[in-house]
Amino acid sequence: MSDKQATIDALQSIVTGLSANSFGHRIQSKIFGGLGFQSLADKYATHATEEMDFVEQFMDRILDLGGEIKQEAQEAKPIYTDIVEFIEADYKVSVEGIEFLNKMMESGIFDATTYDLMKVYLKDEEEDMYWSEQQLDLCKMIGKQNYLTQLLINDQTAQ
């Protein structure tokens, strides 16, 4: 049996955290572009947009359930100029976020519509986590400098 207020509270928590993550990805996109890594800049700009799309869906769901949307403060997060450090940190956020989402989904607080929305969001988050994991594995295999060089070469051949 779903609990409407618990669902609204959970969705609000996601809206707050995901809004901050989206803005953080937008900032990182600008930094990576400024460093000359355009494909990463584009990847994280797209990711930020996808996250805001989910934020809007979650806000719509809060309203559908009769709740009120809040703008809540978030503590500042670090900004990275080291690409690999950022991917590591982003990977950690994904792993923790997916664990949090799974626990909420297993709790039984969601109605069917919210649960289905959460499944789509979870799938998107898992894809992002796997991409980060793949990048980190590649970096370990070929080394950080080779990884960064490969990113630059790929950007130049894409032009």
Short mmCIF file of N, CA and C in Angstrom, two decimals:
data_model
loop_
_atom_site.label_atom_id
_atom_site.label_comp_id
_atom_site.label_asym_id
_atom_site.label_seq_id
_atom_site.Cartn_x
_atom_site.Cartn_y
_atom_site.Cartn_z
N MET A 1 0.86 -1.18 0.00
CA MET A 1 0.00 0.00 0.00
C MET A 1 0.90 1.23 0.00
N SER A 2 0.66 2.11 -0.93
CA SER A 2 1.49 3.31 -1.02
C SER A 2 1.07 4.34 0.04
N ASP A 3 2.01 5.16 0.39
CA ASP A 3 1.79 6.23 1.36
C ASP A 3 2.04 7.54 0.62
N LYS A 4 0.97 8.29 0.36
CA LYS A 4 1.07 9.47 -0.49
C LYS A 4 2.06 10.50 0.06
N GLN A 5 2.02 10.80 1.34
CA GLN A 5 2.93 11.81 1.89
C GLN A 5 4.38 11.32 1.85
N ALA A 6 4.59 10.03 2.11
CA ALA A 6 5.95 9.48 2.03
C ALA A 6 6.46 9.56 0.59
N THR A 7 5.58 9.31 -0.37
CA THR A 7 5.95 9.42 -1.77
C THR A 7 6.32 10.86 -2.12
N ILE A 8 5.50 11.81 -1.69
CA ILE A 8 5.78 13.22 -1.95
C ILE A 8 7.12 13.62 -1.33
N ASP A 9 7.36 13.19 -0.09
CA ASP A 9 8.62 13.52 0.59
C ASP A 9 9.82 12.91 -0.14
N ALA A 10 9.67 11.67 -0.58
CA ALA A 10 10.76 11.01 -1.31
C ALA A 10 11.03 11.72 -2.64
N LEU A 11 9.97 12.06 -3.34
CA LEU A 11 10.14 12.77 -4.61
C LEU A 11 10.78 14.13 -4.41
N GLN A 12 10.39 14.83 -3.34
CA GLN A 12 10.98 16.14 -3.05
C GLN A 12 12.48 15.99 -2.77
N SER A 13 12.84 14.95 -2.05
CA SER A 13 14.25 14.69 -1.77
C SER A 13 15.03 14.48 -3.06
N ILE A 14 14.44 13.74 -3.98
CA ILE A 14 15.09 13.50 -5.27
C ILE A 14 15.18 14.79 -6.07
N VAL A 15 14.11 15.57 -6.09
CA VAL A 15 14.11 16.86 -6.80
C VAL A 15 15.23 17.75 -6.30
N THR A 16 15.37 17.84 -5.00
CA THR A 16 16.40 18.69 -4.40
C THR A 16 17.80 18.22 -4.78
N GLY A 17 18.07 16.95 -4.58
CA GLY A 17 19.40 16.42 -4.88
C GLY A 17 19.72 16.41 -6.35
N LEU A 18 18.74 16.03 -7.17
CA LEU A 18 18.97 15.94 -8.61
C LEU A 18 19.14 17.31 -9.24
N SER A 19 18.44 18.31 -8.73
CA SER A 19 18.63 19.68 -9.23
C SER A 19 20.06 20.13 -9.00
N ALA A 20 20.60 19.84 -7.81
CA ALA A 20 21.98 20.22 -7.50
C ALA A 20 22.96 19.44 -8.37
N ASN A 21 22.71 18.15 -8.57
CA ASN A 21 23.59 17.36 -9.43
C ASN A 21 23.57 17.85 -10.86
N SER A 22 22.41 18.21 -11.33
CA SER A 22 22.29 18.72 -12.69
C SER A 22 23.11 19.99 -12.87
N PHE A 23 23.00 20.90 -11.92
CA PHE A 23 23.77 22.14 -12.00
C PHE A 23 25.27 21.85 -11.92
N GLY A 24 25.63 20.90 -11.07
CA GLY A 24 27.04 20.51 -10.98
C GLY A 24 27.55 19.94 -12.30
N HIS A 25 26.75 19.13 -12.97
CA HIS A 25 27.15 18.60 -14.27
C HIS A 25 27.26 19.71 -15.31
N ARG A 26 26.39 20.70 -15.21
CA ARG A 26 26.45 21.84 -16.14
C ARG A 26 27.78 22.61 -15.93
N ILE A 27 28.15 22.83 -14.67
CA ILE A 27 29.40 23.51 -14.37
C ILE A 27 30.58 22.70 -14.90
N GLN A 28 30.59 21.40 -14.63
CA GLN A 28 31.69 20.55 -15.09
C GLN A 28 31.77 20.56 -16.61
N SER A 29 30.63 20.60 -17.27
CA SER A 29 30.60 20.67 -18.73
C SER A 29 31.35 21.91 -19.21
N LYS A 30 31.10 23.03 -18.59
CA LYS A 30 31.78 24.27 -18.97
C LYS A 30 33.28 24.18 -18.72
N ILE A 31 33.66 23.61 -17.58
CA ILE A 31 35.08 23.48 -17.25
C ILE A 31 35.79 22.57 -18.25
N PHE A 32 35.20 21.41 -18.54
CA PHE A 32 35.83 20.48 -19.47
C PHE A 32 35.92 21.07 -20.87
N GLY A 33 34.89 21.81 -21.28
CA GLY A 33 34.95 22.49 -22.57
C GLY A 33 36.07 23.52 -22.60
N GLY A 34 36.22 24.26 -21.51
CA GLY A 34 37.28 25.25 -21.42
C GLY A 34 38.67 24.63 -21.45
N LEU A 35 38.78 23.38 -21.00
CA LEU A 35 40.06 22.67 -21.03
C LEU A 35 40.33 22.03 -22.38
N GLY A 36 39.34 22.10 -23.29
CA GLY A 36 39.51 21.54 -24.62
C GLY A 36 38.94 20.15 -24.82
N PHE A 37 38.23 19.64 -23.84
CA PHE A 37 37.64 18.30 -23.94
C PHE A 37 36.16 18.43 -24.30
N GLN A 38 35.90 18.71 -25.57
CA GLN A 38 34.55 19.03 -26.00
C GLN A 38 33.58 17.86 -25.88
N SER A 39 34.05 16.64 -26.16
CA SER A 39 33.13 15.50 -26.07
C SER A 39 32.65 15.30 -24.64
N LEU A 40 33.54 15.50 -23.67
CA LEU A 40 33.11 15.41 -22.27
C LEU A 40 32.19 16.57 -21.91
N ALA A 41 32.51 17.75 -22.42
CA ALA A 41 31.64 18.90 -22.17
C ALA A 41 30.24 18.60 -22.69
N ASP A 42 30.16 18.07 -23.90
CA ASP A 42 28.85 17.75 -24.49
C ASP A 42 28.15 16.64 -23.71
N LYS A 43 28.91 15.63 -23.29
CA LYS A 43 28.33 14.51 -22.53
C LYS A 43 27.67 15.01 -21.25
N TYR A 44 28.40 15.86 -20.50
CA TYR A 44 27.85 16.31 -19.22
C TYR A 44 26.78 17.39 -19.39
N ALA A 45 26.82 18.15 -20.47
CA ALA A 45 25.73 19.10 -20.74
C ALA A 45 24.44 18.34 -21.03
N THR A 46 24.56 17.29 -21.84
CA THR A 46 23.40 16.44 -22.15
C THR A 46 22.89 15.76 -20.88
N HIS A 47 23.81 15.28 -20.08
CA HIS A 47 23.45 14.62 -18.82
C HIS A 47 22.69 15.58 -17.90
N ALA A 48 23.17 16.82 -17.82
CA ALA A 48 22.50 17.83 -16.98
C ALA A 48 21.07 18.07 -17.47
N THR A 49 20.90 18.13 -18.78
CA THR A 49 19.57 18.35 -19.36
C THR A 49 18.66 17.16 -19.05
N GLU A 50 19.18 15.95 -19.19
CA GLU A 50 18.38 14.75 -18.87
C GLU A 50 17.95 14.77 -17.41
N GLU A 51 18.87 15.16 -16.53
CA GLU A 51 18.54 15.20 -15.11
C GLU A 51 17.44 16.22 -14.83
N MET A 52 17.52 17.38 -15.48
CA MET A 52 16.47 18.38 -15.27
C MET A 52 15.14 17.92 -15.83
N ASP A 53 15.17 17.12 -16.89
CA ASP A 53 13.92 16.54 -17.41
C ASP A 53 13.28 15.64 -16.35
N PHE A 54 14.10 14.84 -15.66
CA PHE A 54 13.57 14.01 -14.59
C PHE A 54 13.07 14.86 -13.43
N VAL A 55 13.79 15.93 -13.10
CA VAL A 55 13.35 16.84 -12.03
C VAL A 55 11.94 17.33 -12.35
N GLU A 56 11.72 17.74 -13.59
CA GLU A 56 10.40 18.24 -13.99
C GLU A 56 9.33 17.16 -13.87
N GLN A 57 9.67 15.93 -14.28
CA GLN A 57 8.70 14.84 -14.16
C GLN A 57 8.36 14.56 -12.69
N PHE A 58 9.39 14.60 -11.84
CA PHE A 58 9.15 14.36 -10.41
C PHE A 58 8.33 15.50 -9.80
N MET A 59 8.59 16.74 -10.22
CA MET A 59 7.80 17.87 -9.71
C MET A 59 6.35 17.74 -10.16
N ASP A 60 6.15 17.34 -11.42
CA ASP A 60 4.78 17.13 -11.91
C ASP A 60 4.08 16.05 -11.08
N ARG A 61 4.81 15.01 -10.73
CA ARG A 61 4.21 13.92 -9.95
C ARG A 61 3.85 14.40 -8.55
N ILE A 62 4.72 15.23 -7.95
CA ILE A 62 4.39 15.81 -6.63
C ILE A 62 3.09 16.58 -6.71
N LEU A 63 2.94 17.39 -7.75
CA LEU A 63 1.71 18.17 -7.93
C LEU A 63 0.51 17.26 -8.17
N ASP A 64 0.70 16.21 -8.99
CA ASP A 64 -0.39 15.26 -9.24
C ASP A 64 -0.89 14.62 -7.94
N LEU A 65 0.03 14.42 -7.00
CA LEU A 65 -0.32 13.80 -5.73
C LEU A 65 -0.86 14.79 -4.71
N GLY A 66 -0.95 16.07 -5.11
CA GLY A 66 -1.49 17.09 -4.22
C GLY A 66 -0.45 17.70 -3.30
N GLY A 67 0.81 17.47 -3.58
CA GLY A 67 1.87 18.02 -2.76
C GLY A 67 2.31 19.40 -3.23
N GLU A 68 3.19 19.99 -2.44
CA GLU A 68 3.78 21.29 -2.79
C GLU A 68 5.26 21.09 -3.07
N ILE A 69 5.74 21.73 -4.11
CA ILE A 69 7.15 21.67 -4.46
C ILE A 69 7.90 22.71 -3.64
N LYS A 70 9.05 22.31 -3.13
CA LYS A 70 9.87 23.23 -2.34
C LYS A 70 11.21 23.43 -3.03
N GLN A 71 11.77 24.63 -2.84
CA GLN A 71 13.15 24.87 -3.25
C GLN A 71 13.99 24.81 -1.99
N GLU A 72 14.79 23.76 -1.90
CA GLU A 72 15.57 23.52 -0.70
C GLU A 72 17.05 23.78 -0.96
N ALA A 73 17.73 24.28 0.05
CA ALA A 73 19.15 24.57 -0.08
C ALA A 73 19.95 23.27 -0.15
N GLN A 74 21.04 23.34 -0.87
CA GLN A 74 21.98 22.23 -0.96
C GLN A 74 23.35 22.74 -0.58
N GLU A 75 24.12 21.91 0.10
CA GLU A 75 25.47 22.34 0.44
C GLU A 75 26.33 22.32 -0.82
N ALA A 76 27.33 23.20 -0.83
CA ALA A 76 28.23 23.31 -1.97
C ALA A 76 28.98 22.00 -2.19
N LYS A 77 29.22 21.69 -3.44
CA LYS A 77 29.96 20.49 -3.79
C LYS A 77 31.24 20.91 -4.50
N PRO A 78 32.25 20.06 -4.45
CA PRO A 78 33.52 20.43 -5.09
C PRO A 78 33.37 20.51 -6.61
N ILE A 79 34.19 21.35 -7.18
CA ILE A 79 34.30 21.49 -8.63
C ILE A 79 35.67 20.93 -9.01
N TYR A 80 35.73 20.20 -10.10
CA TYR A 80 36.94 19.50 -10.49
C TYR A 80 37.51 20.04 -11.80
N THR A 81 38.82 20.18 -11.84
CA THR A 81 39.51 20.43 -13.12
C THR A 81 40.18 19.15 -13.58
N ASP A 82 40.36 18.20 -12.68
CA ASP A 82 40.93 16.90 -13.02
C ASP A 82 39.78 15.98 -13.46
N ILE A 83 39.79 15.63 -14.72
CA ILE A 83 38.70 14.87 -15.32
C ILE A 83 38.50 13.52 -14.63
N VAL A 84 39.58 12.81 -14.40
CA VAL A 84 39.46 11.48 -13.80
C VAL A 84 38.96 11.57 -12.36
N GLU A 85 39.42 12.55 -11.61
CA GLU A 85 38.91 12.73 -10.25
C GLU A 85 37.41 13.00 -10.28
N PHE A 86 36.97 13.80 -11.26
CA PHE A 86 35.53 14.07 -11.36
C PHE A 86 34.76 12.80 -11.69
N ILE A 87 35.24 12.02 -12.65
CA ILE A 87 34.53 10.79 -13.03
C ILE A 87 34.47 9.85 -11.83
N GLU A 88 35.54 9.77 -11.05
CA GLU A 88 35.53 8.93 -9.85
C GLU A 88 34.47 9.42 -8.85
N ALA A 89 34.44 10.72 -8.63
CA ALA A 89 33.47 11.28 -7.69
C ALA A 89 32.04 11.10 -8.21
N ASP A 90 31.84 11.30 -9.49
CA ASP A 90 30.52 11.15 -10.09
C ASP A 90 30.07 9.69 -10.03
N TYR A 91 31.00 8.78 -10.23
CA TYR A 91 30.70 7.35 -10.12
C TYR A 91 30.23 7.02 -8.71
N LYS A 92 30.93 7.54 -7.71
CA LYS A 92 30.56 7.29 -6.32
C LYS A 92 29.15 7.81 -6.03
N VAL A 93 28.83 9.00 -6.53
CA VAL A 93 27.49 9.56 -6.35
C VAL A 93 26.44 8.65 -7.01
N SER A 94 26.76 8.13 -8.19
CA SER A 94 25.83 7.23 -8.88
C SER A 94 25.58 5.96 -8.08
N VAL A 95 26.65 5.35 -7.59
CA VAL A 95 26.52 4.11 -6.81
C VAL A 95 25.65 4.35 -5.58
N GLU A 96 25.94 5.42 -4.84
CA GLU A 96 25.16 5.74 -3.64
C GLU A 96 23.72 6.08 -3.99
N GLY A 97 23.52 6.83 -5.08
CA GLY A 97 22.18 7.20 -5.50
C GLY A 97 21.34 6.01 -5.91
N ILE A 98 21.95 5.08 -6.63
CA ILE A 98 21.24 3.88 -7.06
C ILE A 98 20.85 3.03 -5.85
N GLU A 99 21.74 2.94 -4.89
CA GLU A 99 21.43 2.20 -3.66
C GLU A 99 20.24 2.84 -2.94
N PHE A 100 20.24 4.16 -2.85
CA PHE A 100 19.15 4.92 -2.23
C PHE A 100 17.83 4.69 -2.99
N LEU A 101 17.87 4.76 -4.31
CA LEU A 101 16.67 4.56 -5.12
C LEU A 101 16.12 3.14 -4.95
N ASN A 102 17.00 2.17 -4.96
CA ASN A 102 16.55 0.78 -4.78
C ASN A 102 15.87 0.59 -3.44
N LYS A 103 16.43 1.17 -2.39
CA LYS A 103 15.83 1.05 -1.06
C LYS A 103 14.44 1.70 -1.04
N MET A 104 14.32 2.87 -1.66
CA MET A 104 13.02 3.54 -1.69
C MET A 104 12.01 2.72 -2.48
N MET A 105 12.45 2.15 -3.59
CA MET A 105 11.53 1.37 -4.42
C MET A 105 11.10 0.09 -3.69
N GLU A 106 12.00 -0.50 -2.92
CA GLU A 106 11.67 -1.71 -2.17
C GLU A 106 10.79 -1.42 -0.95
N SER A 107 10.74 -0.18 -0.52
CA SER A 107 10.00 0.18 0.69
C SER A 107 8.49 0.05 0.53
N GLY A 108 8.02 0.08 -0.71
CA GLY A 108 6.59 -0.05 -0.95
C GLY A 108 5.80 1.24 -0.79
N ILE A 109 6.49 2.38 -0.69
CA ILE A 109 5.77 3.64 -0.49
C ILE A 109 5.16 4.19 -1.78
N PHE A 110 5.64 3.71 -2.93
CA PHE A 110 5.22 4.31 -4.19
C PHE A 110 3.96 3.64 -4.76
N ASP A 111 3.10 4.47 -5.31
CA ASP A 111 1.97 3.97 -6.09
C ASP A 111 2.53 3.50 -7.43
N ALA A 112 1.71 2.85 -8.24
CA ALA A 112 2.19 2.25 -9.49
C ALA A 112 2.77 3.28 -10.46
N THR A 113 2.13 4.43 -10.58
CA THR A 113 2.60 5.47 -11.51
C THR A 113 3.97 5.99 -11.09
N THR A 114 4.14 6.28 -9.81
CA THR A 114 5.41 6.78 -9.31
C THR A 114 6.47 5.70 -9.43
N TYR A 115 6.12 4.46 -9.14
CA TYR A 115 7.05 3.35 -9.23
C TYR A 115 7.57 3.21 -10.66
N ASP A 116 6.66 3.31 -11.64
CA ASP A 116 7.08 3.20 -13.04
C ASP A 116 8.01 4.34 -13.43
N LEU A 117 7.74 5.54 -12.96
CA LEU A 117 8.61 6.68 -13.21
C LEU A 117 9.99 6.44 -12.59
N MET A 118 10.01 5.90 -11.40
CA MET A 118 11.26 5.62 -10.71
C MET A 118 12.07 4.55 -11.46
N LYS A 119 11.39 3.56 -12.04
CA LYS A 119 12.10 2.53 -12.80
C LYS A 119 12.82 3.13 -14.00
N VAL A 120 12.18 4.05 -14.69
CA VAL A 120 12.81 4.70 -15.84
C VAL A 120 14.02 5.53 -15.39
N TYR A 121 13.85 6.25 -14.30
CA TYR A 121 14.94 7.05 -13.76
C TYR A 121 16.10 6.15 -13.30
N LEU A 122 15.79 5.08 -12.63
CA LEU A 122 16.82 4.15 -12.16
C LEU A 122 17.61 3.58 -13.33
N LYS A 123 16.94 3.21 -14.39
CA LYS A 123 17.61 2.68 -15.58
C LYS A 123 18.58 3.71 -16.15
N ASP A 124 18.17 4.97 -16.21
CA ASP A 124 19.02 6.04 -16.71
C ASP A 124 20.25 6.21 -15.81
N GLU A 125 20.03 6.17 -14.51
CA GLU A 125 21.15 6.31 -13.56
C GLU A 125 22.12 5.14 -13.67
N GLU A 126 21.60 3.94 -13.87
CA GLU A 126 22.48 2.78 -14.03
C GLU A 126 23.32 2.90 -15.29
N GLU A 127 22.74 3.38 -16.38
CA GLU A 127 23.50 3.59 -17.61
C GLU A 127 24.63 4.59 -17.39
N ASP A 128 24.35 5.67 -16.66
CA ASP A 128 25.38 6.67 -16.35
C ASP A 128 26.49 6.06 -15.50
N MET A 129 26.11 5.24 -14.52
CA MET A 129 27.09 4.60 -13.66
C MET A 129 27.99 3.67 -14.46
N TYR A 130 27.39 2.88 -15.35
CA TYR A 130 28.18 1.94 -16.17
C TYR A 130 29.13 2.70 -17.09
N TRP A 131 28.71 3.83 -17.64
CA TRP A 131 29.59 4.63 -18.49
C TRP A 131 30.79 5.12 -17.68
N SER A 132 30.54 5.65 -16.50
CA SER A 132 31.63 6.13 -15.64
C SER A 132 32.58 4.99 -15.28
N GLU A 133 32.01 3.85 -14.94
CA GLU A 133 32.81 2.68 -14.60
C GLU A 133 33.70 2.26 -15.77
N GLN A 134 33.13 2.30 -16.96
CA GLN A 134 33.88 1.95 -18.17
C GLN A 134 35.04 2.93 -18.39
N GLN A 135 34.79 4.21 -18.19
CA GLN A 135 35.85 5.22 -18.36
C GLN A 135 36.97 5.01 -17.35
N LEU A 136 36.60 4.72 -16.11
CA LEU A 136 37.60 4.50 -15.07
C LEU A 136 38.41 3.24 -15.35
N ASP A 137 37.75 2.18 -15.81
CA ASP A 137 38.46 0.95 -16.17
C ASP A 137 39.43 1.21 -17.31
N LEU A 138 38.99 1.95 -18.31
CA LEU A 138 39.85 2.29 -19.45
C LEU A 138 41.06 3.09 -18.99
N CYS A 139 40.82 4.04 -18.12
CA CYS A 139 41.89 4.87 -17.59
C CYS A 139 42.92 4.01 -16.84
N LYS A 140 42.45 3.05 -16.08
CA LYS A 140 43.36 2.16 -15.35
C LYS A 140 44.17 1.29 -16.32
N MET A 141 43.54 0.85 -17.40
CA MET A 141 44.22 -0.03 -18.36
C MET A 141 45.30 0.70 -19.15
N ILE A 142 44.98 1.91 -19.62
CA ILE A 142 45.92 2.60 -20.51
C ILE A 142 46.66 3.75 -19.84
N GLY A 143 46.28 4.09 -18.62
CA GLY A 143 46.92 5.19 -17.91
C GLY A 143 46.19 6.50 -18.16
N LYS A 144 46.29 7.38 -17.18
CA LYS A 144 45.56 8.65 -17.22
C LYS A 144 45.97 9.51 -18.42
N GLN A 145 47.27 9.65 -18.66
CA GLN A 145 47.71 10.51 -19.77
C GLN A 145 47.24 9.97 -21.11
N ASN A 146 47.33 8.65 -21.29
CA ASN A 146 46.86 8.05 -22.54
C ASN A 146 45.35 8.21 -22.68
N TYR A 147 44.64 8.09 -21.58
CA TYR A 147 43.18 8.26 -21.61
C TYR A 147 42.82 9.68 -22.05
N LEU A 148 43.46 10.66 -21.43
CA LEU A 148 43.18 12.06 -21.77
C LEU A 148 43.59 12.37 -23.21
N THR A 149 44.73 11.83 -23.63
CA THR A 149 45.18 12.03 -25.01
C THR A 149 44.16 11.44 -25.98
N GLN A 150 43.66 10.25 -25.66
CA GLN A 150 42.66 9.61 -26.52
C GLN A 150 41.39 10.46 -26.62
N LEU A 151 40.97 11.06 -25.52
CA LEU A 151 39.80 11.94 -25.55
C LEU A 151 40.04 13.11 -26.51
N LEU A 152 41.22 13.71 -26.42
CA LEU A 152 41.54 14.85 -27.30
C LEU A 152 41.61 14.42 -28.76
N ILE A 153 42.21 13.27 -29.03
CA ILE A 153 42.29 12.78 -30.41
C ILE A 153 40.89 12.53 -30.96
N ASN A 154 40.04 11.89 -30.14
CA ASN A 154 38.67 11.63 -30.57
C ASN A 154 37.93 12.93 -30.86
N ASP A 155 38.16 13.96 -30.03
CA ASP A 155 37.51 15.26 -30.27
C ASP A 155 37.99 15.88 -31.57
N GLN A 156 39.29 15.76 -31.87
CA GLN A 156 39.83 16.36 -33.08
C GLN A 156 39.35 15.63 -34.32
N THR A 157 39.23 14.31 -34.25
CA THR A 157 38.76 13.57 -35.43
C THR A 157 37.26 13.74 -35.62
N ALA A 158 36.55 14.11 -34.59
CA ALA A 158 35.10 14.32 -34.69
C ALA A 158 34.77 15.66 -35.35
N GLN A 159 35.75 16.55 -35.41
CA GLN A 159 35.48 17.89 -35.97
C GLN A 159 35.38 17.89 -37.45
#
